[in-house]
Coordinates of C-alpha atoms in Angstrom, one line a residue:
Chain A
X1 CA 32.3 8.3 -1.2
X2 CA 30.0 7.9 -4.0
X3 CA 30.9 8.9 -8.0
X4 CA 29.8 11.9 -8.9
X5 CA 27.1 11.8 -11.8
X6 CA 28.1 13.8 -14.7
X7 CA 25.9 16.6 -14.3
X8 CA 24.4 18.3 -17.3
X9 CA 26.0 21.7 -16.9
X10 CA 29.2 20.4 -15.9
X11 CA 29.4 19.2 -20.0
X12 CA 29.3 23.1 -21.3
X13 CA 31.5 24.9 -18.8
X14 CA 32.1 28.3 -21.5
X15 CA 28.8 28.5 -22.3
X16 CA 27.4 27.9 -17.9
X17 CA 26.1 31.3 -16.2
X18 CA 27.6 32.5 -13.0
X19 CA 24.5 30.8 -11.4
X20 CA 24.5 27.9 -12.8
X21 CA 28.6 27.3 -12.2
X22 CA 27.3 28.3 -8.2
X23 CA 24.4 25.1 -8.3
X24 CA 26.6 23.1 -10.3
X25 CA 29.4 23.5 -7.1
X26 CA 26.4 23.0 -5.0
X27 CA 25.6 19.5 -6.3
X28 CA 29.1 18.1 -6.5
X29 CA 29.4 18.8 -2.6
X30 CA 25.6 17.5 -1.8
X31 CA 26.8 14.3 -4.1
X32 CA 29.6 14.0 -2.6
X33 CA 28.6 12.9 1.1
X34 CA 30.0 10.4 2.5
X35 CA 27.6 7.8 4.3
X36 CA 27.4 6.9 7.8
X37 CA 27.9 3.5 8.7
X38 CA 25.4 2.4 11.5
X39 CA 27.3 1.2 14.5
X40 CA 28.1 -2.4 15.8
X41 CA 25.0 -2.9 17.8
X42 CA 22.4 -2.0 15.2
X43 CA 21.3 -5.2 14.3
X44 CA 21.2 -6.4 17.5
X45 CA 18.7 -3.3 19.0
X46 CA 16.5 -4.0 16.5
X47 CA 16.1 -7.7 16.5
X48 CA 15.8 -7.3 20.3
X49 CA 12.5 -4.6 19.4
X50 CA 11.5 -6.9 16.7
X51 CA 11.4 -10.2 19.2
X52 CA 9.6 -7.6 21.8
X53 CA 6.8 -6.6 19.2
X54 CA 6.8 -10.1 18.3
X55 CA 6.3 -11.2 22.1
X56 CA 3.5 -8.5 22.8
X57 CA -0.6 -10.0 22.5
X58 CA -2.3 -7.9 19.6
X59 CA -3.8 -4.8 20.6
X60 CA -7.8 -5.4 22.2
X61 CA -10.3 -4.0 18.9
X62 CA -12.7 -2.0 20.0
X63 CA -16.1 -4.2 20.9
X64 CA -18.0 -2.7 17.8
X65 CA -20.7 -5.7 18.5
X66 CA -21.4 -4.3 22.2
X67 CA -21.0 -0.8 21.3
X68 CA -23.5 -0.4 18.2
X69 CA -26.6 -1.0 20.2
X70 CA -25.5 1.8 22.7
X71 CA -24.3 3.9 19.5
X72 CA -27.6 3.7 18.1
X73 CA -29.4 4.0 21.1
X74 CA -27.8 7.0 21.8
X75 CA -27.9 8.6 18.2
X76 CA -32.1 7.7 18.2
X77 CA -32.1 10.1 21.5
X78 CA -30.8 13.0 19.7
X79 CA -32.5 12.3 16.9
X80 CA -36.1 12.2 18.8
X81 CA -35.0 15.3 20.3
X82 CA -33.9 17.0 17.0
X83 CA -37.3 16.0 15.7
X84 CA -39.0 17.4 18.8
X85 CA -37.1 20.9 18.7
X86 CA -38.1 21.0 14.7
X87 CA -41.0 20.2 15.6
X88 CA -42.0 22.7 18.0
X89 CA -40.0 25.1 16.0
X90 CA -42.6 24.8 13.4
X91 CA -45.9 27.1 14.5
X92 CA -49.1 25.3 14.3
X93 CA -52.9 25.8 15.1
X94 CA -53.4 23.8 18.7
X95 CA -49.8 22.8 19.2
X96 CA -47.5 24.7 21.8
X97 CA -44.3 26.3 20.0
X98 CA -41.0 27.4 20.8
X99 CA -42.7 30.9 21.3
X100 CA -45.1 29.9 23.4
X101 CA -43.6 28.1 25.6
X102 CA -41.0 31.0 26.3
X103 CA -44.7 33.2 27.0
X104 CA -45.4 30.5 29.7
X105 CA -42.3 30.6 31.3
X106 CA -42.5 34.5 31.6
X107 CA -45.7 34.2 33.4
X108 CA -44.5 31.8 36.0
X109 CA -43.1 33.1 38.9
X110 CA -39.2 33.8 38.8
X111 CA -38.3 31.4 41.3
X112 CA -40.3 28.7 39.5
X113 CA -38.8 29.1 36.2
X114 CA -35.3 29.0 38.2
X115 CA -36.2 25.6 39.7
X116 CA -38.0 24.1 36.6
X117 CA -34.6 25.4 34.6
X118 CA -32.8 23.4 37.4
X119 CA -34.4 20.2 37.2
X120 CA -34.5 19.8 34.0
X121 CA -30.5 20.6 33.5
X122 CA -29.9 17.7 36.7
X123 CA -32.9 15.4 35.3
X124 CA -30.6 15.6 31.7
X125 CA -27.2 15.0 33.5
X126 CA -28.5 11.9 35.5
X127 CA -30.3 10.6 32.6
X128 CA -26.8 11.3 30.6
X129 CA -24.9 9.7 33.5
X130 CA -27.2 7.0 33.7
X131 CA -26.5 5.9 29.7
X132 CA -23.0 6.6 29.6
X133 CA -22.9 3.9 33.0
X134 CA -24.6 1.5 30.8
X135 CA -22.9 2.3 27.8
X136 CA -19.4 1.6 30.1
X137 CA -20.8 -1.7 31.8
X138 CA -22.1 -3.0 28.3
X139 CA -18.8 -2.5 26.6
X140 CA -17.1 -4.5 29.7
X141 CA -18.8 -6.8 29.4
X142 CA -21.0 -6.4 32.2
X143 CA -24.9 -6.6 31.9
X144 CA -27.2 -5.3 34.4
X145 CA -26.9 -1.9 36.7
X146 CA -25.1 -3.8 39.6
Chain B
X1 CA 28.9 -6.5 8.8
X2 CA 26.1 -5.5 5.9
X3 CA 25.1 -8.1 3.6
X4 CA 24.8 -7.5 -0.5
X5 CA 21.5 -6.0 -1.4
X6 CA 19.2 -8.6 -3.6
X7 CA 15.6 -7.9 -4.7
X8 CA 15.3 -11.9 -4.8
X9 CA 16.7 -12.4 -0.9
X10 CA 14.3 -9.2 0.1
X11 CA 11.5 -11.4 -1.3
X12 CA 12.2 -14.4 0.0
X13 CA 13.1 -13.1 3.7
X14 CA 9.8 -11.1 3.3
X15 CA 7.8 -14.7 2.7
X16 CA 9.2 -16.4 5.8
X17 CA 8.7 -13.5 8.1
X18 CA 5.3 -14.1 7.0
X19 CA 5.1 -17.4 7.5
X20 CA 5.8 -16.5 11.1
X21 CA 9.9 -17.1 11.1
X22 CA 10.7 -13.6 12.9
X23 CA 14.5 -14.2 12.5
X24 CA 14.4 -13.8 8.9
X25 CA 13.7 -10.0 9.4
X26 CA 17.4 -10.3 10.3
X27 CA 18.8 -10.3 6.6
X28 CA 16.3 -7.7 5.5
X29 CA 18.0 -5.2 8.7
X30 CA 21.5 -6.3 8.2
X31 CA 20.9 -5.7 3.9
X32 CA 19.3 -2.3 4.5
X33 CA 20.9 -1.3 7.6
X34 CA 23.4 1.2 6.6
X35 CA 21.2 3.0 3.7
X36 CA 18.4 3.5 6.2
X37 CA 20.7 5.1 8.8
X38 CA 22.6 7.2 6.1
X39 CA 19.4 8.6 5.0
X40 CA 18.3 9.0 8.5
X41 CA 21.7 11.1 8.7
X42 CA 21.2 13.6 6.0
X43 CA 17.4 14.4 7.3
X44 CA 18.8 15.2 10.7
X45 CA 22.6 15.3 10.9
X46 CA 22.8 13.6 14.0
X47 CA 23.8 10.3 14.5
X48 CA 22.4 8.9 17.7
X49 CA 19.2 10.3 16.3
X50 CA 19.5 8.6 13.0
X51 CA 20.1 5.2 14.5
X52 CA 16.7 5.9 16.6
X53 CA 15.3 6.8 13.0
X54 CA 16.3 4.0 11.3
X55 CA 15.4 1.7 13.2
X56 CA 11.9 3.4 14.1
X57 CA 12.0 2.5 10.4
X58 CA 12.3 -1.0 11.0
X59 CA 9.9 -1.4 13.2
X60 CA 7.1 0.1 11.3
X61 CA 8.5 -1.8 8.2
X62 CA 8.2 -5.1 10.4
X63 CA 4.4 -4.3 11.6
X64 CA 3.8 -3.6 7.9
X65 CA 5.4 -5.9 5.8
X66 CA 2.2 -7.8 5.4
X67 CA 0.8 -4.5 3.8
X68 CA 3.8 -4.5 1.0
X69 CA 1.6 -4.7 -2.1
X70 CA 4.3 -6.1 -4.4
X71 CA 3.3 -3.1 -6.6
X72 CA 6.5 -1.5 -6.1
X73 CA 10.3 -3.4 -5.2
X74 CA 10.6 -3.7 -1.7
X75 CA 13.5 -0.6 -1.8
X76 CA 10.9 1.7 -3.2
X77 CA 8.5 0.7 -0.3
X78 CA 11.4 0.6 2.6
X79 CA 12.4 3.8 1.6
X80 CA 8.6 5.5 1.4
X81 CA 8.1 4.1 4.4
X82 CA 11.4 5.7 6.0
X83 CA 11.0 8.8 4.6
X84 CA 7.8 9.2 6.5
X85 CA 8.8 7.9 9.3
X86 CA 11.9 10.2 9.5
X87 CA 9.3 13.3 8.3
X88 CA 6.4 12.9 11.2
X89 CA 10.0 12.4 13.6
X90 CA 11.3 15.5 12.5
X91 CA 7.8 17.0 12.9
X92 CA 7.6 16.0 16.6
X93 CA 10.8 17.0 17.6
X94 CA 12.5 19.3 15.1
X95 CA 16.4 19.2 14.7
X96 CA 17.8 22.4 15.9
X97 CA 18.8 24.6 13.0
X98 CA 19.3 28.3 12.0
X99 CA 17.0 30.2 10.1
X100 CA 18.2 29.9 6.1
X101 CA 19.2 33.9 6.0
X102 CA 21.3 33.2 9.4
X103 CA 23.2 29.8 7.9
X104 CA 26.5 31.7 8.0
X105 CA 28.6 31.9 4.5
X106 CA 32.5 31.0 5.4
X107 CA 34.8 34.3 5.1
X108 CA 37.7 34.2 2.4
X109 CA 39.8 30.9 1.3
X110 CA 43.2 30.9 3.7
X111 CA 45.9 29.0 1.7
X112 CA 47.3 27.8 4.6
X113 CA 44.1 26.0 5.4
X114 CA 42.6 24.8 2.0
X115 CA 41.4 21.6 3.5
X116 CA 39.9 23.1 6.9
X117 CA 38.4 25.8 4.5
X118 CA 37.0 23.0 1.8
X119 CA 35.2 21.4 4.8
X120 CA 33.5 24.7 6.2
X121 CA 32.3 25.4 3.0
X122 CA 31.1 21.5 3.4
X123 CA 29.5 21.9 6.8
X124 CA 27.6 25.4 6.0
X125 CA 25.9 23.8 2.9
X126 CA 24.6 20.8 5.0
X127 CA 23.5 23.1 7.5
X128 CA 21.9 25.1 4.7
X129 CA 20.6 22.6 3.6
X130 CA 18.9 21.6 7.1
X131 CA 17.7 25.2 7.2
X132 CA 15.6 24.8 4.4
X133 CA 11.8 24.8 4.6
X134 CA 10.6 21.0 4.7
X135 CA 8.9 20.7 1.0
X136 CA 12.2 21.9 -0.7
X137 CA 14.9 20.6 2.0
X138 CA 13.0 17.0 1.9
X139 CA 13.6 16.3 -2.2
X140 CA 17.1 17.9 -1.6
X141 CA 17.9 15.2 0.6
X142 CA 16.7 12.4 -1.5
X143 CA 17.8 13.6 -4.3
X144 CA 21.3 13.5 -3.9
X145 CA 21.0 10.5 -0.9
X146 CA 19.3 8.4 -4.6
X147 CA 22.5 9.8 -6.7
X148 CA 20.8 12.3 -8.4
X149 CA 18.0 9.9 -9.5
X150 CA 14.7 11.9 -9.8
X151 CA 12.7 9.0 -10.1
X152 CA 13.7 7.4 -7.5
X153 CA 13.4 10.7 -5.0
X154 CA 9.8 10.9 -6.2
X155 CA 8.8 7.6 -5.6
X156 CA 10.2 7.8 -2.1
X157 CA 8.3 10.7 -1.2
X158 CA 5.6 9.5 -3.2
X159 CA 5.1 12.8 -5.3
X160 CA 5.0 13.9 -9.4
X161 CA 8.5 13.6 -11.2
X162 CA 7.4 17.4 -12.2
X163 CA 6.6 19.0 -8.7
X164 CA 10.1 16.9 -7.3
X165 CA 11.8 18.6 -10.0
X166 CA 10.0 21.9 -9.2
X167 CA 11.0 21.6 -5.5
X168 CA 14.4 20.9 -6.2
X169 CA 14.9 23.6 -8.6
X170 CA 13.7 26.1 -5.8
X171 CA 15.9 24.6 -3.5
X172 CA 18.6 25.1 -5.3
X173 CA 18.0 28.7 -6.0
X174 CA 17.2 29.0 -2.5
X175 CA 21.2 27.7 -1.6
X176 CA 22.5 29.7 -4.5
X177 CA 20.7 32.7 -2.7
X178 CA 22.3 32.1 0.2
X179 CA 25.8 31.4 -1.0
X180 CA 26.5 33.9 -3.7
X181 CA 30.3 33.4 -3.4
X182 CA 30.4 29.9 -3.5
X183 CA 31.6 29.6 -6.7
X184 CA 35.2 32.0 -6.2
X185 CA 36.0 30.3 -2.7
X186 CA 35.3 26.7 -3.8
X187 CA 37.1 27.3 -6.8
X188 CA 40.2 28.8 -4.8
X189 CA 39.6 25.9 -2.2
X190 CA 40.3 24.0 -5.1
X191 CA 43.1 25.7 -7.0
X192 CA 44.9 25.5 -3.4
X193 CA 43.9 21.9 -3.0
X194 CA 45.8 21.2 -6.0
X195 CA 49.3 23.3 -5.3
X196 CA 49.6 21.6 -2.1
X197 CA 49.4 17.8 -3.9
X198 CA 51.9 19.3 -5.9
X199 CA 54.6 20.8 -3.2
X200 CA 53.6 17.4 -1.4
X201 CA 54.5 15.2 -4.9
X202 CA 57.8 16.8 -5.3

């Protein structure tokens, strides 16, 4: 068990308020605990964990040299395409807009507008599954598409 | 067996695990062995679940040694690094406890039964204690675990001497709260604590 600290209420007992006898009792049973004493194979478990860590090859770090190229690669897509949409966004004399390309699309046929929606939704997926194949084979290490 | 605690051996077992000697980590377990465990204790009362604490503890305290700054001692660092480890534990996988209002207040002191009733009065205040909400149980624990030493608590849970004190002071209003009678039963406990060591004496 460990001494008990004089506590500094404990020094003025008549002149201690009914809550402060109540903490006071409070800390001398917190301060008294008694400690646990770890059992006889402590030591041993965690050497063994320690020699295990020890044992294990470092963790792989991420290829940041293979994977910046596709990082920015990828980043320079959006950001073309950011810059396109903003650009189009904005109206000028002789240039199509946002709007008017939504007018064109209302005069096409329904079922044209539903195939040109398709195509360019499965033309953006294959293109998307395309990188990210590249992106994958570059970071293992592998050039090439085969 | 635990060895005698020694700033000088901590730094000196700490420079030949770094120099690639793994066994040395051996005297830094064996020296901090049983206060890791012990702390590990009063967070979750449980003492399977300490040891898996503690030495949790280790580990991360062997994978980071290198990062020990030599800013603070090594006990200062040990221990931060413990306490967090045994606060994103408890996190994970709470310990089971009651809510504070539901921590149940032992009935009247029986004088046949001073000592049974001195260590219910024990058990509900650690389980009170558990029941607290983390920010105020946490500097409880460390408080009392670094013999009432608030500088010491703070550092370990790397917060202001001021908001530890803060915490601490709610805390114990929070317990005072819950045991209003604490004061007349323990004092009883006590009074019939002492006639028995007196009928046993004669």
């Amino acid at each position: 068990m460990k001494p008990i600290k004089t506590i500094r209420s404990a020094q003025k007992p008549a002149k201690m308020s009914r809550a402060e006898r109540i903490e006071t009792k409070i800390g001398h049973i917190l301060a008294t605990e008694e400690e646990l004493l770890p059992s006889s194979g402590f030591v041993a478990s965690v050497m063994e964990r320690v020699q295990e860590e020890a044992a294990a090859p470092p963790p792989i770090p991420f290829p940041w040299k293979r994977a910046i190229p596709g990082i920015v690669m990828v980043a320079g897509v959006f950001g073309w395409g950011g810059f396109e949409l903003i650009h189009l966004g904005i109206s000028k004399p002789g240039l199509p807009t946002l709007s008017s390309l939504t007018l064109i699309l209302q005069h096409l046929p329904a079922a044209a507008v539903v195939y040109t929606e398709s195509a360019v939704w499965i033309s953006l997926a294959l293109g998307a599954s395309l990188l990210s194949c590249l992106l994958s084979r570059r970071l293992a290490g592998r050039g090439g598409l085969l | 067996m635990n060895a005698p605690i020694s700033a000088e051996a901590d730094l000196a077992d700490v420079e030949r695990v770094l120099a690639g000697d793994i066994a040395a980590f051996e005297g830094i377990v064996r020296r901090w062995q049983k206060p890791l465990v012990s702390m590990a204790w009063r967070y979750c009362r449980d003492r399977g679940r300490a040891e898996e604490m503690a030495q949790e503890a280790f580990i991360r305290a062997w994978r980071g040694l290198a990062h020990w700054r030599h800013e603070s001692s090594f006990s200062t660092w040990l221990f931060a690094l413990a306490a967090n480890v045994y606060r994103s534990e408890l996190k994970r996988f709470p310990t089971e406890t009651l809510p504070l209002d539901s921590a149940p207040e032992p009935s009247g002191p029986a004088s046949q039964h001073h000592a049974l009733q001195e260590k219910s009065w024990h058990e509900a205040l650690h389980r009170a204690v558990l029941a607290l909400p983390m920010r105020y149980r946490e500097p409880v624990i460390l408080f009392y675990f670094h013999e009432m030493n608030v500088a010491t608590a703070a550092a370990t849970m790397e917060l202001p001497e001021g908001t530890l004190k803060a915490r601490l002071s709610r805390a114990r209003a929070l317990l005072r709260h819950r045991f209003p009678h604490l004061e007349d039963e323990h004092a009883a406990a006590e009074f019939f604590a002492l006639k028995a060591g007196k009928e046993a004496a004669r």
